[in-house]
Short mmCIF file of C-alpha atoms in Angstrom, two decimals:
data_model
loop_
_atom_site.label_atom_id
_atom_site.label_comp_id
_atom_site.label_asym_id
_atom_site.label_seq_id
_atom_site.Cartn_x
_atom_site.Cartn_y
_atom_site.Cartn_z
CA MET A 1 0.00 0.00 0.00
CA THR A 2 1.37 3.43 -0.94
CA ILE A 3 1.93 6.21 1.57
CA GLU A 4 -0.76 8.29 -0.16
CA LYS A 5 -3.32 5.53 0.44
CA ILE A 6 -2.22 5.07 4.06
CA ALA A 7 -2.58 8.82 4.66
CA ASP A 8 -6.00 8.91 3.03
CA MET A 9 -7.17 5.87 5.01
CA LEU A 10 -5.89 7.43 8.25
CA LEU A 11 -7.76 10.68 7.62
CA THR A 12 -10.91 8.87 6.52
CA GLN A 13 -10.98 6.73 9.68
CA ALA A 14 -10.29 9.74 11.91
CA VAL A 15 -13.15 11.75 10.39
CA LYS A 16 -15.46 8.72 10.52
CA LYS A 17 -14.74 8.22 14.22
CA GLN A 18 -15.12 12.00 14.82
CA ALA A 19 -11.58 12.30 16.16
CA THR A 20 -10.30 15.78 16.97
CA ASP A 21 -6.60 14.92 16.67
CA ILE A 22 -4.34 12.37 15.00
CA HIS A 23 -1.02 11.56 16.70
CA ILE A 24 1.87 9.96 14.79
CA ILE A 25 4.43 9.04 17.45
CA PRO A 26 7.72 7.24 16.69
CA ARG A 27 8.81 4.73 19.33
CA LYS A 28 11.35 1.93 19.64
CA ASP A 29 8.94 -0.78 18.50
CA GLY A 30 7.44 1.22 15.60
CA CYS A 31 5.41 4.30 14.76
CA HIS A 32 2.19 4.50 16.81
CA LEU A 33 -0.93 6.08 15.31
CA GLN A 34 -3.44 7.40 17.84
CA PHE A 35 -6.80 9.22 17.75
CA ARG A 36 -8.16 11.66 20.31
CA LEU A 37 -11.85 10.93 20.84
CA ASP A 38 -13.98 12.95 23.28
CA GLY A 39 -10.83 14.33 24.89
CA LYS A 40 -9.14 10.93 25.42
CA LEU A 41 -6.27 9.41 23.43
CA PHE A 42 -6.86 5.94 21.95
CA PRO A 43 -4.44 3.72 19.97
CA TYR A 44 -5.43 3.09 16.35
CA ARG A 45 -2.63 1.00 14.85
CA LYS A 46 1.14 0.60 14.64
CA ILE A 47 3.28 0.81 11.49
CA PRO A 48 7.04 0.37 10.91
CA LEU A 49 9.30 3.33 11.73
CA GLU A 50 10.34 3.74 8.10
CA ALA A 51 6.70 3.93 6.97
CA GLY A 52 5.99 6.39 9.79
CA GLU A 53 8.80 8.69 8.62
CA ARG A 54 7.47 8.60 5.06
CA LEU A 55 3.95 9.30 6.34
CA ILE A 56 5.16 12.32 8.31
CA SER A 57 7.07 13.61 5.27
CA HIS A 58 3.94 13.22 3.16
CA PHE A 59 1.82 15.29 5.55
CA LYS A 60 4.59 17.92 5.80
CA PHE A 61 4.66 18.20 2.03
CA MET A 62 0.87 18.51 1.83
CA ALA A 63 0.95 21.27 4.49
CA SER A 64 3.66 23.22 2.60
CA MET A 65 6.28 22.58 5.28
CA ASP A 66 10.03 22.04 4.83
CA ILE A 67 10.48 18.28 4.42
CA SER A 68 14.27 18.42 4.89
CA GLU A 69 14.03 20.28 8.24
CA LYS A 70 13.74 17.78 11.08
CA ARG A 71 15.56 19.62 13.86
CA LYS A 72 13.06 22.43 14.41
CA PRO A 73 9.30 22.39 15.19
CA GLN A 74 7.11 23.35 12.25
CA SER A 75 3.45 24.06 11.72
CA GLY A 76 1.18 24.28 8.70
CA SER A 77 -2.34 23.65 7.51
CA LEU A 78 -4.20 22.16 4.56
CA PRO A 79 -7.81 21.66 3.49
CA TYR A 80 -9.41 18.21 3.49
CA GLN A 81 -12.58 17.29 1.67
CA THR A 82 -14.57 14.12 1.04
CA ALA A 83 -18.06 13.52 -0.28
CA ASP A 84 -19.47 14.01 3.23
CA THR A 85 -16.94 16.16 5.06
CA ILE A 86 -15.15 19.47 4.63
CA ALA A 87 -12.40 20.08 7.17
CA SER A 88 -9.23 22.04 7.78
CA LEU A 89 -6.16 20.17 9.05
CA ARG A 90 -3.65 21.94 11.31
CA VAL A 91 -0.34 20.07 11.18
CA SER A 92 2.40 20.39 13.80
CA THR A 93 5.75 18.60 14.04
CA LEU A 94 8.03 18.22 17.05
CA PRO A 95 11.59 16.77 16.92
CA THR A 96 12.26 14.03 19.46
CA ALA A 97 15.54 13.01 21.09
CA ARG A 98 15.74 9.45 19.78
CA PHE A 99 13.21 8.75 17.05
CA GLN A 100 13.20 11.66 14.58
CA GLU A 101 9.92 13.62 14.49
CA SER A 102 6.45 13.25 15.89
CA LEU A 103 3.45 14.80 14.16
CA VAL A 104 0.00 15.86 15.34
CA ILE A 105 -2.91 16.77 13.08
CA ARG A 106 -5.78 18.80 14.52
CA ILE A 107 -9.02 18.19 12.57
CA LEU A 108 -11.24 21.27 12.39
CA ALA A 109 -14.57 20.49 10.77
CA LEU A 110 -15.88 23.30 8.59
CA ASP A 111 -19.56 22.92 9.42
CA GLU A 112 -21.41 25.96 8.06
CA ASN A 113 -24.50 25.13 10.14
CA LEU A 114 -22.60 25.14 13.44
CA SER A 115 -23.55 28.21 15.46
CA ILE A 116 -22.73 29.38 18.95
CA GLU A 117 -26.34 28.64 19.97
CA LYS A 118 -25.87 24.98 19.01
CA ALA A 119 -22.40 24.71 20.54
CA ALA A 120 -23.30 26.16 23.97
CA LEU A 121 -24.94 23.96 26.59
CA PHE A 122 -26.78 26.93 28.09
CA PRO A 123 -28.50 29.37 25.65
CA GLN A 124 -28.07 32.39 27.95
CA ASN A 125 -24.29 32.04 27.67
CA ALA A 126 -24.51 32.13 23.88
CA LYS A 127 -26.60 35.31 23.98
CA LYS A 128 -24.15 37.02 26.33
CA LEU A 129 -21.22 36.10 24.10
CA MET A 130 -22.95 37.47 21.02
CA ALA A 131 -23.78 40.70 22.89
CA LEU A 132 -20.06 41.25 23.61
CA PHE A 133 -19.40 41.71 19.90
CA MET A 134 -21.56 44.82 19.85
CA HIS A 135 -18.62 46.69 21.39
CA ALA A 136 -16.85 48.98 18.92
CA HIS A 137 -13.39 48.60 20.49
CA GLY A 138 -11.54 46.78 23.23
CA LEU A 139 -10.08 43.31 23.87
CA ILE A 140 -12.04 40.07 24.32
CA LEU A 141 -10.09 36.97 25.41
CA PHE A 142 -11.09 33.32 25.10
CA THR A 143 -9.25 30.99 27.49
CA GLY A 144 -9.18 27.28 28.11
CA PRO A 145 -6.99 24.21 27.54
CA THR A 146 -6.09 22.85 24.12
CA GLY A 147 -9.09 21.20 22.48
CA SER A 148 -11.70 23.09 24.49
CA GLY A 149 -13.23 24.72 21.40
CA LYS A 150 -11.84 28.27 21.74
CA SER A 151 -11.10 28.67 18.03
CA SER A 152 -14.46 27.25 16.98
CA THR A 153 -16.25 29.66 19.32
CA MET A 154 -14.32 32.64 17.96
CA TYR A 155 -14.90 31.70 14.33
CA SER A 156 -18.62 31.22 14.91
CA LEU A 157 -18.94 34.62 16.61
CA VAL A 158 -16.92 36.64 14.10
CA GLU A 159 -18.71 34.95 11.19
CA ASN A 160 -21.99 36.10 12.71
CA CYS A 161 -20.55 39.62 13.00
CA SER A 162 -19.51 39.58 9.37
CA THR A 163 -22.79 38.25 7.98
CA SER A 164 -25.38 39.76 10.34
CA LEU A 165 -23.74 42.95 11.56
CA HIS A 166 -21.87 43.67 8.29
CA ARG A 167 -18.56 44.32 10.03
CA ASN A 168 -15.16 43.98 8.38
CA VAL A 169 -13.33 41.12 10.10
CA ILE A 170 -9.62 40.44 9.46
CA THR A 171 -7.67 37.64 11.14
CA LEU A 172 -3.93 37.34 11.81
CA GLU A 173 -3.03 33.70 12.43
CA ASP A 174 -0.08 31.33 12.52
CA PRO A 175 -1.19 29.22 10.77
CA VAL A 176 -4.71 29.86 9.48
CA GLU A 177 -6.79 27.16 11.18
CA LYS A 178 -10.06 27.30 9.27
CA GLN A 179 -10.57 28.74 5.81
CA ASN A 180 -13.60 31.03 5.80
CA ASP A 181 -15.06 33.08 2.96
CA TYR A 182 -16.88 35.54 5.24
CA PHE A 183 -13.77 37.43 6.40
CA LEU A 184 -10.19 38.13 5.37
CA GLN A 185 -7.49 35.84 6.76
CA VAL A 186 -3.79 36.73 6.95
CA GLN A 187 -1.20 34.08 7.73
CA VAL A 188 2.01 34.96 9.53
CA ASN A 189 4.99 34.19 7.30
CA GLU A 190 8.23 35.43 8.81
CA LYS A 191 10.31 34.31 5.82
CA ALA A 192 8.23 36.58 3.59
CA GLY A 193 8.38 39.42 6.13
CA VAL A 194 4.81 38.99 7.38
CA THR A 195 5.46 38.98 11.12
CA TYR A 196 2.81 39.68 13.76
CA SER A 197 3.86 43.33 14.01
CA ALA A 198 4.14 43.87 10.25
CA GLY A 199 0.86 42.04 9.64
CA LEU A 200 -0.94 44.15 12.22
CA LYS A 201 0.31 47.41 10.67
CA ALA A 202 -0.97 46.28 7.28
CA ILE A 203 -4.33 45.20 8.74
CA LEU A 204 -4.84 48.55 10.46
CA ARG A 205 -4.58 50.25 7.06
CA HIS A 206 -7.27 47.93 5.69
CA ASP A 207 -10.17 49.54 7.62
CA PRO A 208 -11.03 46.62 9.95
CA ASP A 209 -13.86 46.62 12.46
CA ILE A 210 -12.74 43.42 14.20
CA ILE A 211 -9.21 42.00 14.35
CA LEU A 212 -8.78 38.36 15.34
CA VAL A 213 -5.28 37.48 16.59
CA GLY A 214 -5.03 33.70 16.55
CA GLU A 215 -3.29 33.20 19.89
CA ILE A 216 -1.39 35.27 22.44
CA ARG A 217 1.72 33.14 22.82
CA ASP A 218 4.34 35.56 24.12
CA ALA A 219 5.02 39.16 25.12
CA GLU A 220 5.18 40.31 21.50
CA THR A 221 1.73 39.07 20.52
CA ALA A 222 0.28 40.32 23.82
CA LYS A 223 1.57 43.84 23.14
CA ILE A 224 0.28 43.67 19.56
CA ALA A 225 -3.22 42.73 20.75
CA ILE A 226 -3.22 45.57 23.30
CA GLN A 227 -1.92 48.11 20.77
CA ALA A 228 -4.59 47.14 18.24
CA SER A 229 -7.37 47.48 20.80
CA LEU A 230 -6.02 50.91 21.86
CA THR A 231 -6.37 52.14 18.24
CA GLY A 232 -10.16 51.89 18.45
CA HIS A 233 -10.70 48.35 17.11
CA LEU A 234 -12.32 45.30 18.64
CA VAL A 235 -9.61 42.65 19.08
CA ILE A 236 -10.36 38.97 19.70
CA SER A 237 -7.74 36.44 20.79
CA THR A 238 -7.10 33.27 22.81
CA LEU A 239 -4.94 32.60 25.83
CA HIS A 240 -4.07 29.43 27.74
CA THR A 241 -5.14 29.92 31.37
CA ARG A 242 -7.02 27.81 33.92
CA ASP A 243 -9.93 30.21 34.29
CA ALA A 244 -11.12 33.63 33.19
CA LYS A 245 -9.52 35.47 36.11
CA GLY A 246 -6.14 33.94 35.31
CA ALA A 247 -6.02 35.76 31.95
CA ILE A 248 -5.46 39.10 33.70
CA TYR A 249 -2.49 37.79 35.68
CA ARG A 250 -1.11 36.10 32.57
CA LEU A 251 -1.16 39.40 30.65
CA MET A 252 0.68 41.10 33.52
CA GLU A 253 3.29 38.30 33.48
CA LEU A 254 3.80 39.01 29.77
CA GLY A 255 4.70 42.60 30.56
CA ILE A 256 1.38 44.34 29.92
CA LYS A 257 0.82 47.24 32.31
CA TRP A 258 -2.21 47.17 34.59
CA HIS A 259 -3.66 50.43 33.29
CA GLU A 260 -3.45 49.15 29.68
CA ILE A 261 -5.40 46.04 30.66
CA GLU A 262 -7.95 48.15 32.53
CA GLN A 263 -8.39 50.44 29.52
CA THR A 264 -8.78 47.71 26.89
CA LEU A 265 -10.17 44.49 28.41
CA VAL A 266 -13.90 44.11 27.74
CA ALA A 267 -14.45 40.50 28.81
CA VAL A 268 -12.75 37.16 29.38
CA THR A 269 -14.33 33.77 28.85
CA ALA A 270 -13.10 30.37 29.99
CA GLN A 271 -14.64 27.31 28.40
CA ARG A 272 -14.66 23.53 28.52
CA LEU A 273 -16.11 20.85 26.27
CA VAL A 274 -18.16 18.31 28.21
CA SER A 275 -19.70 15.03 27.10
CA LEU A 276 -23.48 15.11 27.29
CA LEU A 277 -25.91 12.59 28.70
CA CYS A 278 -29.46 12.02 27.61
CA PRO A 279 -31.65 13.72 30.27
CA PHE A 280 -34.35 11.09 29.72
CA CYS A 281 -32.46 7.81 29.40
CA GLY A 282 -29.34 8.63 31.38
CA GLU A 283 -25.94 7.26 30.43
CA HIS A 284 -27.30 4.35 28.36
CA CYS A 285 -29.38 6.26 25.85
CA SER A 286 -31.93 4.31 23.83
CA PRO A 287 -31.45 4.22 20.02
CA HIS A 288 -35.09 5.30 19.68
CA CYS A 289 -34.76 8.33 21.98
CA TYR A 290 -35.62 11.64 20.32
CA CYS A 291 -33.16 13.76 22.35
CA GLN A 292 -30.34 13.32 19.75
CA LEU A 293 -27.66 14.02 22.37
CA ARG A 294 -25.90 10.64 22.36
CA HIS A 295 -22.09 10.79 22.25
CA LYS A 296 -22.09 14.55 21.68
CA ARG A 297 -20.29 17.36 23.45
CA ALA A 298 -21.20 20.94 24.23
CA ALA A 299 -19.34 24.00 25.48
CA VAL A 300 -19.72 25.41 28.99
CA TYR A 301 -18.60 29.03 29.42
CA GLU A 302 -17.39 31.08 32.37
CA LEU A 303 -17.88 34.75 31.52
CA LEU A 304 -16.08 37.56 33.34
CA GLN A 305 -17.26 41.05 32.40
CA GLY A 306 -18.77 44.26 33.73
CA LYS A 307 -18.60 44.96 37.46
CA ALA A 308 -17.07 41.58 38.31
CA LEU A 309 -14.27 42.21 35.80
CA GLN A 310 -13.57 45.61 37.33
CA GLN A 311 -13.37 44.07 40.80
CA VAL A 312 -10.96 41.37 39.62
CA LEU A 313 -8.81 44.05 37.96
CA LEU A 314 -8.65 45.94 41.26
CA GLU A 315 -7.65 42.72 43.02
CA ALA A 316 -4.87 42.22 40.46
CA ASN A 317 -3.68 45.73 41.30
CA GLY A 318 -3.32 44.80 44.97
CA LYS A 319 -6.66 46.07 46.27
CA HIS A 320 -8.80 44.06 48.71
CA VAL A 321 -12.20 43.61 47.05
CA THR A 322 -15.10 41.17 47.02
CA TYR A 323 -16.84 39.97 43.88
CA CYS A 324 -19.17 37.25 42.70
CA TYR A 325 -19.80 35.73 39.26
CA GLN A 326 -20.76 32.31 37.97
CA THR A 327 -17.64 30.19 37.49
CA LEU A 328 -17.13 27.06 35.42
CA LYS A 329 -17.74 25.00 38.55
CA ASP A 330 -21.15 26.64 38.99
CA TRP A 331 -22.17 25.96 35.39
CA LEU A 332 -20.93 22.37 35.56
CA ARG A 333 -22.93 21.85 38.74
CA LYS A 334 -26.02 23.18 36.96
CA GLY A 335 -25.44 20.78 34.07
CA LEU A 336 -25.13 17.93 36.55
CA ALA A 337 -28.38 18.92 38.29
CA LEU A 338 -30.25 19.09 34.97
CA GLY A 339 -29.01 15.64 33.95
CA TYR A 340 -26.88 16.72 30.99
CA ILE A 341 -23.53 15.93 32.64
CA SER A 342 -22.67 12.67 34.39
CA LYS A 343 -21.24 12.57 37.90
CA THR A 344 -18.06 11.08 36.48
CA GLU A 345 -17.67 13.92 33.98
CA TYR A 346 -18.36 16.52 36.66
CA ASN A 347 -15.82 15.00 39.07
CA ARG A 348 -13.21 14.81 36.30
CA TRP A 349 -13.38 18.54 35.61
CA ILE A 350 -13.58 19.51 39.27
CA PHE A 351 -10.59 17.30 40.09
CA GLU A 352 -8.62 18.90 37.26
CA GLN A 353 -9.41 22.41 38.53
CA GLU A 354 -8.57 21.58 42.14
CA GLU A 355 -5.34 19.83 41.11
CA LYS A 356 -4.15 22.82 39.06
CA LYS A 357 -5.14 25.20 41.85
CA ALA A 358 -3.06 23.17 44.31
CA ASP A 359 -0.08 23.21 41.92
CA ILE A 360 -0.30 27.00 41.59
CA GLU A 361 -0.48 27.52 45.35
CA ALA A 362 2.46 25.16 45.90
CA ALA A 363 4.53 27.05 43.32
CA ARG A 364 3.82 30.34 45.09
CA ASP A 365 5.13 28.88 48.38
CA ILE A 366 8.52 28.09 46.82
CA PRO A 367 11.01 30.79 47.94
#
């Protein structure tokens, strides 16, 4: 079987199983192929190391990456289409110490019918998120772990802004995750001189209403996002933090001054993807049930804005304040009470939050 057929079979099976990621991991006994399903990693099959190297080179070529470069991490993207599916593939390589490269493919389904109302478990959260985009300027941050649906949420919201509110949306991404015809997308290409700073300057001359910066990864992109929001534009971006409140402290760690955050930050959301239960049948849903929730996931959002945001900002500035807003834990508890989330799923997320909180507190105690 040729490498092209193996690659096509791998993608076909991943899409069929509704996998979000494909892992190609070289090990001593061969190259392991794994799928991430509902947030968990499952083995798919094992192929010889030589075939794995050729498979990785094939995907690198398809994603317009440098095939000869195996010492540095690379990233790229490519479209994928079958008779039933249209998707965008985000490809990332990582050199390993002993066994050449590993490769991960993120599968981003381009479902035109997917809306924030359908993605959110609670409709009131979707309405609040859509209302945020009525702001003319400022910074809105989406936080959460990898695979929590941050990019999908942003794309859905800015597409609605472009089509319904007739606003000019321009994205600056590295790489472009999902191709979309409803707004302009700019890919960072440092070799061609399109850096984050150069790309932003060009975008500002293109009369944007909304600027989407793919991800705040370091101090440079953080400053770029703040500068763009200070010029009177609405800037949307993502950040990896445990909760919404943590985004403020993360920006300060990246060198952003408190008064700049206070002047620009409109709202912060933290989200998680949770597996849903049938509220009628429970965990073992009947094939004849009309709920249509079996084996599906939905997004739960923690939203920090308004007065609560101002109080958290004052706390970050060293002031002693009290505040109250609905956290992820509160929304997960509500989902559990309504029968949409299992006790196991609820405990898994709560344990993760408590574990990370304990790690942060332990790190602070280290002199």
